[in-house]
Amino acid sequence: MEAHLTYRLLIDGKLVDGASTMDVINPASGTVFATCARADPGQLEQAVQAAKRAFPSWSSLPYAERGAVLARAADAIEARAGELATLLVKEQGKPLPHARGEVAGAVGALRWFANQKLDIETLRETEQDRIVEQRTPLGVVATITPWNFPLALLAMKVAPALITGNTVVAKPAPSTPLTSALLGEIVADILPPGVLNIIIDANDLGGLLTGHCDVAMVSFTGSTATGRRVMESAASNLKRLLLELGGNDAAIILDDADVSEVAQRVFNGAMANAGQVCLAVKRVYAPRGMYDALCDELTRLGSALVVDDGLNQGAQMGPVQNRQQYEKVLQIIEDARARGNILVGGTAIERDGYFIAPTVVRDLPDDARLVREEQFGPVLPVLAYDSIDEVVSRVNDSEYGLSSTIWTKDVDRGMALALRIEAGTVWVNKHLDGPMDIPFGGAKQSGIGRAKGVEGLKAFTQAKVINISKG
Ligand code: ADP
């Protein structure tokens, strides 16, 4: 068990024990390695009320003062980066260098937002009129995060919420609560009481939080199914919503691409974080003439990938994060085995923990589960196409529309194709490039609203128009 036994809640500036405790499993062993506080509905209520009380004074601070507080929080988190990264590997499973990258990403997000500001904008200035728009904060924001990037996504939500003047009740996923709890401990003395509250549940408080009439906005990242429930429970008081949901992102390879170079990049994009990335490549479309060569390359890459406990040196991919997801991915693989040809992997790895071998599957029909559903695991279907019109319609035939990648030597061809893809982001000859100043979000059922960039800041505010007659 962990030496650090007191992963607590953060309510009204105080670190407090939960009404009960709960166990946290290391996915690399499948066994309990820590316990943490678990809140009950009464503690959730205390957190919401603390955030509500903190709102008037926090929201009336100038941006620069809120920014200075966020910058101090970023420094304090950076000073404990090593500890956070190790804990992240233990609760989430990813290899240590990737965990370090995630901690750095969280610090970077806090710093970037600490320097942002939404100024009053002049909409019209004439001899008669002055019309301006002020962006005002909403109030208490609930942030709900999933288990794939628990720390980076927490920072990506909390930072824009706080810089724009809102206060926050944050709820991590029950299987990865520890890095959020440790972050709470680190910033407890830096943020004024109630400005950030962290509640940990066992998947039982999300509905209460998103339905709460004192919560003005929900920023949620998770599955489309749960996103729908969040939307329903937000109806009571017309909460503002930022929903980052599932994806079934296609990589489209054009016939002029270099097979081995593209294979490596598509493979990396599919297996990153053991495939548990909303933006991971989840299906690959190759021209029929390139199909066999691409399958061969992907097979070679799949057999070479080092899968291990993320704390072990040399691990390139860790386990799937939790047992439920592990079983779901194995079921999708069984369906794929019955309907296509598994080229590499196709099984759990025989060891403790939730390890699945990197899997590549070919010859699947378009209605196979692995092609239609979001697998969220290290399993990649490779599909052949004969014409551009055909591949466009097959790629767009999905309820999802998060992102897509196009691989070609001809940037103009890439651009022309990108214009036809239904997605929030289309990358051409790159992947997973998400600068902080560029809006990010989903089309169709992959989400509502945009995070990052000016749009991502505005999402945490509402427009107030001030319309003045000078006459
Ligand atoms: P998974 O299905 O893999 O558990 P989810 O999308 O359900 O992923 O979970 C993402 C986050 O949403 C987690 O923090 C989870 O606790 C939370 N959650 C689950 N159910 C609800 C709900 N009804 N309302 C709000 N949040 C919820």
Short mmCIF file of C-alpha atoms and ligand atoms in Angstrom, two decimals:
data_model
loop_
_atom_site.label_atom_id
_atom_site.label_comp_id
_atom_site.label_asym_id
_atom_site.label_seq_id
_atom_site.Cartn_x
_atom_site.Cartn_y
_atom_site.Cartn_z
CA MET A 1 0.00 0.00 0.00
CA GLU A 2 1.00 3.60 -0.50
CA ALA A 3 2.82 5.42 2.24
CA HIS A 4 0.66 8.44 1.47
CA LEU A 5 -2.58 7.19 2.99
CA THR A 6 -4.59 10.36 3.25
CA TYR A 7 -5.94 11.29 -0.14
CA ARG A 8 -8.58 13.71 1.02
CA LEU A 9 -11.32 15.92 -0.36
CA LEU A 10 -10.87 19.66 -0.70
CA ILE A 11 -13.90 21.55 0.59
CA ASP A 12 -13.93 25.26 1.42
CA GLY A 13 -10.12 25.43 1.51
CA LYS A 14 -9.78 22.50 3.92
CA LEU A 15 -8.54 18.99 3.26
CA VAL A 16 -11.14 16.72 4.80
CA ASP A 17 -11.75 13.01 5.21
CA GLY A 18 -14.62 11.53 3.26
CA ALA A 19 -17.80 10.21 4.81
CA SER A 20 -16.23 6.86 3.91
CA THR A 21 -13.16 5.60 2.07
CA MET A 22 -12.64 3.68 -1.14
CA ASP A 23 -9.93 1.54 -2.67
CA VAL A 24 -7.94 2.47 -5.74
CA ILE A 25 -6.55 -0.25 -8.02
CA ASN A 26 -3.27 -0.17 -9.91
CA PRO A 27 -4.21 -1.42 -13.40
CA ALA A 28 -0.73 -2.89 -13.87
CA SER A 29 -1.35 -5.35 -11.03
CA GLY A 30 -5.13 -5.41 -10.73
CA THR A 31 -4.76 -4.98 -6.96
CA VAL A 32 -5.56 -2.23 -4.49
CA PHE A 33 -2.61 0.06 -3.83
CA ALA A 34 -4.18 3.02 -2.04
CA THR A 35 -7.33 4.19 -0.35
CA CYS A 36 -8.85 7.63 -0.59
CA ALA A 37 -11.67 9.70 0.77
CA ARG A 38 -15.13 9.16 -0.66
CA ALA A 39 -17.67 11.96 -0.35
CA ASP A 40 -21.34 11.53 0.47
CA PRO A 41 -24.17 13.78 -0.79
CA GLY A 42 -23.82 16.02 2.29
CA GLN A 43 -20.16 16.72 1.46
CA LEU A 44 -21.06 17.39 -2.16
CA GLU A 45 -23.57 19.95 -0.87
CA GLN A 46 -20.90 21.54 1.34
CA ALA A 47 -18.60 21.82 -1.67
CA VAL A 48 -21.25 23.45 -3.86
CA GLN A 49 -22.17 25.89 -1.09
CA ALA A 50 -18.49 26.74 -0.47
CA ALA A 51 -18.04 27.44 -4.19
CA LYS A 52 -21.18 29.58 -4.18
CA ARG A 53 -19.95 31.61 -1.19
CA ALA A 54 -16.52 32.10 -2.76
CA PHE A 55 -17.92 33.34 -6.07
CA PRO A 56 -18.66 37.02 -5.30
CA SER A 57 -15.17 37.90 -4.11
CA TRP A 58 -13.27 35.68 -6.58
CA SER A 59 -15.27 36.97 -9.55
CA SER A 60 -14.71 40.58 -8.56
CA LEU A 61 -10.92 40.27 -8.58
CA PRO A 62 -9.17 41.65 -11.66
CA TYR A 63 -7.88 39.10 -14.17
CA ALA A 64 -4.30 39.87 -13.20
CA GLU A 65 -4.89 38.88 -9.58
CA ARG A 66 -6.67 35.67 -10.48
CA GLY A 67 -3.89 34.97 -12.98
CA ALA A 68 -1.23 35.44 -10.29
CA VAL A 69 -3.00 32.87 -8.09
CA LEU A 70 -3.17 30.38 -10.97
CA ALA A 71 0.51 30.95 -11.75
CA ARG A 72 1.40 30.22 -8.11
CA ALA A 73 -0.68 27.04 -8.29
CA ALA A 74 1.19 26.03 -11.47
CA ASP A 75 4.55 26.59 -9.74
CA ALA A 76 3.51 24.52 -6.73
CA ILE A 77 2.30 21.67 -8.95
CA GLU A 78 5.50 21.78 -10.97
CA ALA A 79 7.53 21.55 -7.76
CA ARG A 80 5.80 18.21 -7.03
CA ALA A 81 5.85 16.99 -10.65
CA GLY A 82 7.85 13.83 -9.93
CA GLU A 83 5.48 12.68 -7.20
CA LEU A 84 2.42 13.45 -9.33
CA ALA A 85 3.84 11.59 -12.34
CA THR A 86 4.60 8.43 -10.34
CA LEU A 87 1.15 8.51 -8.77
CA LEU A 88 -0.40 9.00 -12.20
CA VAL A 89 1.34 5.87 -13.50
CA LYS A 90 0.11 3.88 -10.51
CA GLU A 91 -3.52 4.89 -10.81
CA GLN A 92 -3.78 5.26 -14.59
CA GLY A 93 -1.23 2.85 -16.04
CA LYS A 94 0.60 4.94 -18.66
CA PRO A 95 4.40 4.77 -18.99
CA LEU A 96 6.28 7.17 -16.73
CA PRO A 97 7.65 9.44 -19.51
CA HIS A 98 4.06 9.91 -20.75
CA ALA A 99 2.89 10.64 -17.19
CA ARG A 100 5.61 13.26 -16.86
CA GLY A 101 4.36 14.77 -20.11
CA GLU A 102 0.83 14.86 -18.75
CA VAL A 103 1.93 16.66 -15.57
CA ALA A 104 3.85 19.17 -17.69
CA GLY A 105 0.73 19.60 -19.85
CA ALA A 106 -1.36 20.36 -16.74
CA VAL A 107 1.19 22.94 -15.56
CA GLY A 108 1.34 24.43 -19.07
CA ALA A 109 -2.46 24.74 -19.24
CA LEU A 110 -2.58 26.54 -15.88
CA ARG A 111 0.15 28.93 -16.98
CA TRP A 112 -1.40 29.62 -20.36
CA PHE A 113 -4.84 30.39 -18.93
CA ALA A 114 -3.23 32.43 -16.11
CA ASN A 115 -2.21 34.90 -18.82
CA GLN A 116 -5.52 35.07 -20.66
CA LYS A 117 -8.13 37.79 -20.38
CA LEU A 118 -11.49 38.59 -21.94
CA ASP A 119 -11.57 42.35 -22.35
CA ILE A 120 -14.69 44.43 -22.74
CA GLU A 121 -15.30 44.58 -26.50
CA THR A 122 -16.75 47.53 -28.35
CA LEU A 123 -19.50 46.32 -30.67
CA ARG A 124 -20.47 49.77 -31.96
CA GLU A 125 -19.16 53.26 -31.33
CA THR A 126 -20.97 56.11 -33.12
CA GLU A 127 -21.85 59.68 -32.25
CA GLN A 128 -25.12 58.47 -30.79
CA ASP A 129 -24.30 55.08 -29.34
CA ARG A 130 -21.73 53.12 -27.48
CA ILE A 131 -22.49 49.39 -27.38
CA VAL A 132 -20.07 47.08 -25.64
CA GLU A 133 -19.97 43.46 -24.62
CA GLN A 134 -18.70 42.37 -21.23
CA ARG A 135 -18.08 38.65 -20.64
CA THR A 136 -19.20 37.77 -17.12
CA PRO A 137 -18.50 34.54 -15.25
CA LEU A 138 -21.35 32.09 -14.73
CA GLY A 139 -21.00 31.12 -11.07
CA VAL A 140 -20.26 27.61 -9.80
CA VAL A 141 -18.81 25.35 -12.51
CA ALA A 142 -18.81 21.57 -12.09
CA THR A 143 -15.92 19.84 -13.82
CA ILE A 144 -16.21 16.11 -14.41
CA THR A 145 -13.18 14.27 -15.70
CA PRO A 146 -12.54 10.76 -17.03
CA TRP A 147 -9.78 8.26 -16.28
CA ASN A 148 -7.59 8.53 -19.39
CA PHE A 149 -5.89 11.90 -18.66
CA PRO A 150 -7.05 12.65 -15.12
CA LEU A 151 -4.60 15.42 -14.39
CA ALA A 152 -4.30 17.20 -17.74
CA LEU A 153 -8.07 17.29 -18.24
CA LEU A 154 -8.63 18.58 -14.72
CA ALA A 155 -6.23 21.46 -15.36
CA MET A 156 -7.73 22.12 -18.80
CA LYS A 157 -11.13 22.65 -17.19
CA VAL A 158 -10.26 24.28 -13.88
CA ALA A 159 -7.89 26.88 -15.36
CA PRO A 160 -10.31 28.53 -17.84
CA ALA A 161 -13.15 28.31 -15.30
CA LEU A 162 -11.11 30.10 -12.62
CA ILE A 163 -9.37 32.71 -14.74
CA THR A 164 -12.74 33.94 -16.03
CA GLY A 165 -13.97 34.33 -12.45
CA ASN A 166 -16.00 31.20 -11.78
CA THR A 167 -15.55 28.91 -8.79
CA VAL A 168 -15.32 25.14 -9.22
CA VAL A 169 -16.46 21.83 -7.82
CA ALA A 170 -14.30 19.20 -9.51
CA LYS A 171 -15.11 15.50 -9.62
CA PRO A 172 -12.54 13.03 -10.98
CA ALA A 173 -13.38 9.56 -12.26
CA PRO A 174 -13.65 7.04 -9.41
CA SER A 175 -10.86 4.84 -10.78
CA THR A 176 -8.32 7.72 -11.02
CA PRO A 177 -9.03 10.07 -8.10
CA LEU A 178 -5.59 10.25 -6.51
CA THR A 179 -3.79 12.76 -8.71
CA SER A 180 -6.79 15.09 -8.39
CA ALA A 181 -6.69 14.67 -4.60
CA LEU A 182 -2.95 15.36 -4.53
CA LEU A 183 -3.43 18.42 -6.73
CA GLY A 184 -6.05 19.61 -4.22
CA GLU A 185 -3.56 19.14 -1.41
CA ILE A 186 -0.91 21.10 -3.31
CA VAL A 187 -3.12 24.10 -4.09
CA ALA A 188 -5.21 24.13 -0.88
CA ASP A 189 -3.26 27.00 0.66
CA ILE A 190 -2.80 28.90 -2.60
CA LEU A 191 -6.40 29.33 -3.75
CA PRO A 192 -8.84 31.25 -1.54
CA PRO A 193 -11.23 28.90 0.36
CA GLY A 194 -14.07 27.55 -1.77
CA VAL A 195 -12.64 28.68 -5.11
CA LEU A 196 -11.71 25.09 -6.00
CA ASN A 197 -13.36 22.14 -4.28
CA ILE A 198 -12.55 18.52 -5.08
CA ILE A 199 -15.07 15.79 -4.43
CA ILE A 200 -14.38 12.09 -4.95
CA ASP A 201 -17.23 9.65 -5.53
CA ALA A 202 -17.76 6.02 -6.45
CA ASN A 203 -19.71 6.91 -9.60
CA ASP A 204 -22.68 7.94 -7.48
CA LEU A 205 -22.50 11.75 -7.15
CA GLY A 206 -22.17 12.85 -10.80
CA GLY A 207 -25.92 13.10 -11.33
CA LEU A 208 -26.42 15.07 -8.10
CA LEU A 209 -23.70 17.50 -9.09
CA THR A 210 -24.87 18.03 -12.66
CA GLY A 211 -28.49 18.39 -11.52
CA HIS A 212 -27.70 20.81 -8.68
CA CYS A 213 -29.59 24.11 -9.01
CA ASP A 214 -26.61 26.10 -7.64
CA VAL A 215 -24.33 24.81 -10.39
CA ALA A 216 -24.38 27.13 -13.41
CA MET A 217 -22.26 25.14 -15.84
CA VAL A 218 -20.90 21.65 -16.37
CA SER A 219 -17.65 21.02 -18.18
CA PHE A 220 -17.66 17.29 -18.82
CA THR A 221 -15.29 14.93 -20.59
CA GLY A 222 -16.37 11.30 -20.89
CA SER A 223 -18.45 8.92 -22.94
CA THR A 224 -21.27 10.08 -25.20
CA ALA A 225 -23.73 7.94 -23.20
CA THR A 226 -22.87 9.69 -19.94
CA GLY A 227 -22.73 13.05 -21.75
CA ARG A 228 -26.36 12.52 -22.71
CA ARG A 229 -27.25 11.95 -19.05
CA VAL A 230 -25.38 15.11 -18.10
CA MET A 231 -27.37 17.04 -20.68
CA GLU A 232 -30.64 15.69 -19.30
CA SER A 233 -29.81 16.57 -15.71
CA ALA A 234 -28.63 20.05 -16.75
CA ALA A 235 -32.09 20.91 -18.05
CA SER A 236 -33.47 21.79 -14.58
CA ASN A 237 -31.86 25.25 -14.49
CA LEU A 238 -30.61 25.50 -18.10
CA LYS A 239 -26.96 24.92 -17.24
CA ARG A 240 -24.33 25.86 -19.75
CA LEU A 241 -22.57 22.79 -21.06
CA LEU A 242 -19.18 21.99 -22.45
CA LEU A 243 -19.22 18.35 -23.48
CA GLU A 244 -16.13 16.57 -24.81
CA LEU A 245 -17.37 13.11 -25.68
CA GLY A 246 -16.40 10.04 -27.65
CA GLY A 247 -14.89 9.73 -31.08
CA ASN A 248 -14.35 7.15 -33.78
CA ASP A 249 -11.59 8.99 -35.55
CA ALA A 250 -10.54 7.84 -39.01
CA ALA A 251 -7.06 8.02 -40.49
CA ILE A 252 -7.33 8.31 -44.27
CA ILE A 253 -4.22 7.44 -46.22
CA LEU A 254 -3.99 8.71 -49.79
CA ASP A 255 -2.27 6.73 -52.54
CA ASP A 256 0.73 9.07 -52.70
CA ALA A 257 1.72 8.56 -49.05
CA ASP A 258 4.87 6.74 -47.92
CA VAL A 259 3.59 3.50 -46.41
CA SER A 260 6.22 2.85 -43.76
CA GLU A 261 6.37 6.43 -42.52
CA VAL A 262 2.60 6.74 -42.32
CA ALA A 263 2.22 3.31 -40.72
CA GLN A 264 4.43 4.37 -37.82
CA ARG A 265 2.56 7.61 -37.27
CA VAL A 266 -0.89 6.05 -37.54
CA PHE A 267 0.20 3.26 -35.21
CA ASN A 268 1.47 5.77 -32.64
CA GLY A 269 -1.80 7.66 -32.94
CA ALA A 270 -3.79 4.49 -32.34
CA MET A 271 -1.79 3.03 -29.46
CA ALA A 272 -1.09 6.25 -27.50
CA ASN A 273 -2.24 5.82 -23.89
CA ALA A 274 -3.15 2.20 -24.83
CA GLY A 275 -5.70 3.61 -27.28
CA GLN A 276 -7.53 5.43 -24.48
CA VAL A 277 -7.54 8.85 -26.09
CA CYS A 278 -10.68 10.51 -27.38
CA LEU A 279 -8.62 11.62 -30.40
CA ALA A 280 -6.82 8.31 -31.00
CA VAL A 281 -6.89 6.84 -34.49
CA LYS A 282 -9.76 4.35 -34.18
CA ARG A 283 -10.03 3.13 -37.81
CA VAL A 284 -7.64 3.32 -40.76
CA TYR A 285 -8.64 3.58 -44.43
CA ALA A 286 -5.99 2.71 -47.02
CA PRO A 287 -6.20 2.60 -50.83
CA ARG A 288 -6.68 -1.01 -51.94
CA GLY A 289 -3.31 -1.00 -53.70
CA MET A 290 -1.54 -0.11 -50.45
CA TYR A 291 -3.64 -2.29 -48.16
CA ASP A 292 -1.38 -5.36 -47.86
CA ALA A 293 1.78 -3.32 -47.43
CA LEU A 294 0.19 -1.17 -44.72
CA CYS A 295 -1.17 -4.22 -42.89
CA ASP A 296 2.33 -5.77 -42.95
CA GLU A 297 3.90 -2.63 -41.49
CA LEU A 298 1.28 -2.28 -38.76
CA THR A 299 1.72 -5.96 -37.88
CA ARG A 300 5.46 -5.47 -37.51
CA LEU A 301 4.93 -2.43 -35.29
CA GLY A 302 2.37 -4.28 -33.17
CA SER A 303 4.75 -7.17 -32.48
CA ALA A 304 7.60 -4.81 -31.58
CA LEU A 305 5.76 -2.59 -29.08
CA VAL A 306 6.95 -3.09 -25.48
CA VAL A 307 3.94 -3.48 -23.22
CA ASP A 308 4.71 -3.35 -19.51
CA ASP A 309 3.99 -1.76 -16.14
CA GLY A 310 4.40 1.96 -16.79
CA LEU A 311 6.92 2.23 -13.97
CA ASN A 312 9.27 -0.23 -15.68
CA GLN A 313 11.95 1.31 -17.83
CA GLY A 314 11.38 0.77 -21.53
CA ALA A 315 7.59 0.37 -21.29
CA GLN A 316 6.03 1.87 -24.42
CA MET A 317 2.45 1.03 -23.57
CA GLY A 318 0.79 0.23 -20.26
CA PRO A 319 -2.40 -1.62 -19.32
CA VAL A 320 -5.98 -0.60 -20.00
CA GLN A 321 -7.07 1.58 -17.09
CA ASN A 322 -9.83 -0.48 -15.48
CA ARG A 323 -11.40 -3.92 -15.52
CA GLN A 324 -14.67 -2.79 -17.10
CA GLN A 325 -12.86 -1.25 -20.06
CA TYR A 326 -10.50 -4.23 -20.32
CA GLU A 327 -13.45 -6.60 -20.61
CA LYS A 328 -15.20 -4.38 -23.12
CA VAL A 329 -12.12 -4.21 -25.34
CA LEU A 330 -11.68 -8.00 -25.17
CA GLN A 331 -15.31 -8.46 -26.23
CA ILE A 332 -14.82 -6.13 -29.19
CA ILE A 333 -11.74 -8.18 -30.13
CA GLU A 334 -13.81 -11.40 -29.99
CA ASP A 335 -16.37 -9.86 -32.35
CA ALA A 336 -13.51 -8.78 -34.66
CA ARG A 337 -12.02 -12.30 -34.59
CA ALA A 338 -15.34 -13.72 -35.79
CA ARG A 339 -15.72 -11.19 -38.61
CA GLY A 340 -12.19 -10.37 -39.81
CA ASN A 341 -8.57 -11.47 -39.61
CA ILE A 342 -6.44 -10.64 -36.61
CA LEU A 343 -2.90 -9.88 -37.78
CA VAL A 344 -1.20 -9.37 -34.43
CA GLY A 345 -2.28 -9.43 -30.78
CA GLY A 346 -5.89 -10.37 -30.30
CA THR A 347 -5.58 -11.48 -26.69
CA ALA A 348 -5.03 -10.33 -23.15
CA ILE A 349 -1.42 -10.64 -22.07
CA GLU A 350 -0.95 -13.45 -19.56
CA ARG A 351 0.08 -11.58 -16.47
CA ASP A 352 -1.64 -9.75 -13.62
CA GLY A 353 -3.30 -6.45 -14.44
CA TYR A 354 -5.34 -5.32 -17.41
CA PHE A 355 -2.84 -5.76 -20.24
CA ILE A 356 -4.02 -6.30 -23.81
CA ALA A 357 -1.58 -6.99 -26.63
CA PRO A 358 -1.50 -4.33 -29.37
CA THR A 359 -3.97 -5.67 -31.90
CA VAL A 360 -4.38 -5.02 -35.63
CA VAL A 361 -7.35 -6.45 -37.55
CA ARG A 362 -8.03 -6.53 -41.30
CA ASP A 363 -10.88 -7.55 -43.62
CA LEU A 364 -13.68 -6.40 -41.33
CA PRO A 365 -17.08 -5.39 -42.71
CA ASP A 366 -18.13 -1.79 -42.03
CA ASP A 367 -20.76 -2.90 -39.53
CA ALA A 368 -18.33 -4.78 -37.26
CA ARG A 369 -18.27 -3.44 -33.70
CA LEU A 370 -14.60 -2.48 -34.02
CA VAL A 371 -15.42 -0.26 -37.01
CA ARG A 372 -18.68 1.28 -35.70
CA GLU A 373 -17.99 1.68 -32.00
CA GLU A 374 -15.37 3.54 -30.04
CA GLN A 375 -13.01 0.76 -28.89
CA PHE A 376 -10.95 2.95 -26.51
CA GLY A 377 -8.22 0.36 -26.32
CA PRO A 378 -5.11 -0.86 -28.20
CA VAL A 379 -7.00 -2.37 -31.13
CA LEU A 380 -6.95 -1.00 -34.66
CA PRO A 381 -9.09 -2.00 -37.67
CA VAL A 382 -7.55 -1.50 -41.12
CA LEU A 383 -9.99 -1.05 -44.01
CA ALA A 384 -9.48 -0.82 -47.78
CA TYR A 385 -11.14 1.74 -50.06
CA ASP A 386 -11.42 2.18 -53.84
CA SER A 387 -12.37 5.83 -54.34
CA ILE A 388 -12.27 9.14 -52.52
CA ASP A 389 -16.05 9.62 -52.66
CA GLU A 390 -16.49 6.19 -51.15
CA VAL A 391 -14.03 6.77 -48.30
CA VAL A 392 -15.58 10.16 -47.50
CA SER A 393 -19.01 8.63 -47.14
CA ARG A 394 -17.74 5.70 -45.04
CA VAL A 395 -15.74 7.99 -42.75
CA ASN A 396 -18.66 10.38 -42.28
CA ASP A 397 -21.11 7.54 -41.68
CA SER A 398 -20.75 7.78 -37.90
CA GLU A 399 -22.60 9.48 -35.08
CA TYR A 400 -19.20 10.71 -33.94
CA GLY A 401 -17.17 13.56 -35.40
CA LEU A 402 -14.30 14.37 -33.10
CA SER A 403 -11.24 14.37 -35.32
CA SER A 404 -9.66 12.76 -38.34
CA THR A 405 -6.24 12.56 -39.96
CA ILE A 406 -5.27 12.63 -43.64
CA TRP A 407 -1.90 11.42 -44.88
CA THR A 408 -0.62 12.54 -48.28
CA LYS A 409 2.42 14.02 -50.00
CA ASP A 410 0.13 16.60 -51.64
CA VAL A 411 -1.01 19.23 -49.11
CA ASP A 412 -3.63 20.62 -51.52
CA ARG A 413 -5.23 17.20 -51.95
CA GLY A 414 -5.17 16.86 -48.16
CA MET A 415 -6.89 20.22 -47.74
CA ALA A 416 -9.54 19.42 -50.36
CA LEU A 417 -10.37 16.18 -48.60
CA ALA A 418 -10.32 17.80 -45.14
CA LEU A 419 -13.10 20.16 -46.27
CA ARG A 420 -15.37 17.14 -46.77
CA ILE A 421 -14.82 15.43 -43.40
CA GLU A 422 -17.36 15.91 -40.60
CA ALA A 423 -15.18 16.52 -37.54
CA GLY A 424 -14.17 19.15 -35.01
CA THR A 425 -10.52 18.86 -36.09
CA VAL A 426 -8.95 17.43 -39.24
CA TRP A 427 -5.20 17.03 -39.21
CA VAL A 428 -3.21 16.71 -42.43
CA ASN A 429 0.17 15.00 -42.09
CA LYS A 430 0.17 15.45 -38.32
CA HIS A 431 -1.79 14.20 -35.35
CA LEU A 432 -2.54 15.15 -31.74
CA ASP A 433 -1.26 18.68 -32.23
CA GLY A 434 -3.51 20.74 -29.95
CA PRO A 435 -2.07 24.19 -29.24
CA MET A 436 -3.68 26.05 -26.35
CA ASP A 437 -4.80 28.95 -28.55
CA ILE A 438 -6.65 26.72 -31.06
CA PRO A 439 -10.27 25.74 -30.31
CA PHE A 440 -10.91 22.07 -29.79
CA GLY A 441 -14.17 20.12 -29.68
CA GLY A 442 -16.45 17.71 -31.44
CA ALA A 443 -18.91 17.70 -34.30
CA LYS A 444 -22.11 15.64 -34.13
CA GLN A 445 -22.33 13.46 -31.00
CA SER A 446 -18.68 13.96 -30.11
CA GLY A 447 -19.54 17.03 -28.11
CA ILE A 448 -20.92 20.49 -27.67
CA GLY A 449 -18.83 23.64 -27.43
CA ARG A 450 -15.13 24.29 -27.79
CA ALA A 451 -12.32 24.19 -25.25
CA LYS A 452 -9.06 26.13 -25.58
CA GLY A 453 -8.47 29.35 -27.47
CA VAL A 454 -10.67 32.38 -27.05
CA GLU A 455 -13.75 30.24 -27.68
CA GLY A 456 -12.69 28.01 -24.81
CA LEU A 457 -12.47 31.00 -22.47
CA LYS A 458 -15.78 32.44 -23.64
CA ALA A 459 -17.40 29.06 -22.95
CA PHE A 460 -17.03 29.75 -19.22
CA THR A 461 -18.73 33.15 -19.46
CA GLN A 462 -21.89 34.77 -20.75
CA ALA A 463 -22.20 37.88 -22.85
CA LYS A 464 -23.60 41.00 -21.25
CA VAL A 465 -24.36 43.86 -23.62
CA ILE A 466 -24.18 47.42 -22.33
CA ASN A 467 -25.97 49.74 -24.75
CA ILE A 468 -25.46 53.45 -24.06
CA SER A 469 -27.06 56.47 -25.70
CA LYS A 470 -24.63 59.33 -25.74
CA GLY A 471 -27.33 61.76 -26.81
P1 ADP B 1 -16.93 5.31 -18.26
O1 ADP B 1 -18.18 4.85 -18.94
O2 ADP B 1 -15.71 4.82 -18.89
O3 ADP B 1 -16.90 5.13 -16.76
P2 ADP B 1 -18.00 7.94 -18.14
O4 ADP B 1 -18.15 8.83 -19.30
O5 ADP B 1 -19.25 7.31 -17.60
O6 ADP B 1 -16.91 6.88 -18.48
O7 ADP B 1 -17.32 8.73 -16.93
C1 ADP B 1 -16.73 9.98 -17.05
C2 ADP B 1 -17.01 10.74 -15.78
O8 ADP B 1 -18.42 10.94 -15.65
C3 ADP B 1 -16.59 10.06 -14.48
O9 ADP B 1 -16.05 11.04 -13.62
C4 ADP B 1 -17.90 9.52 -13.93
O10 ADP B 1 -17.90 9.33 -12.53
C5 ADP B 1 -18.85 10.61 -14.33
N1 ADP B 1 -20.27 10.23 -14.35
C6 ADP B 1 -20.80 9.00 -14.42
N2 ADP B 1 -22.16 9.06 -14.42
C7 ADP B 1 -22.48 10.38 -14.35
C8 ADP B 1 -23.73 11.12 -14.36
N3 ADP B 1 -24.92 10.52 -14.41
N4 ADP B 1 -23.64 12.47 -14.31
C9 ADP B 1 -22.46 13.09 -14.28
N5 ADP B 1 -21.28 12.45 -14.28
C10 ADP B 1 -21.27 11.12 -14.31
#
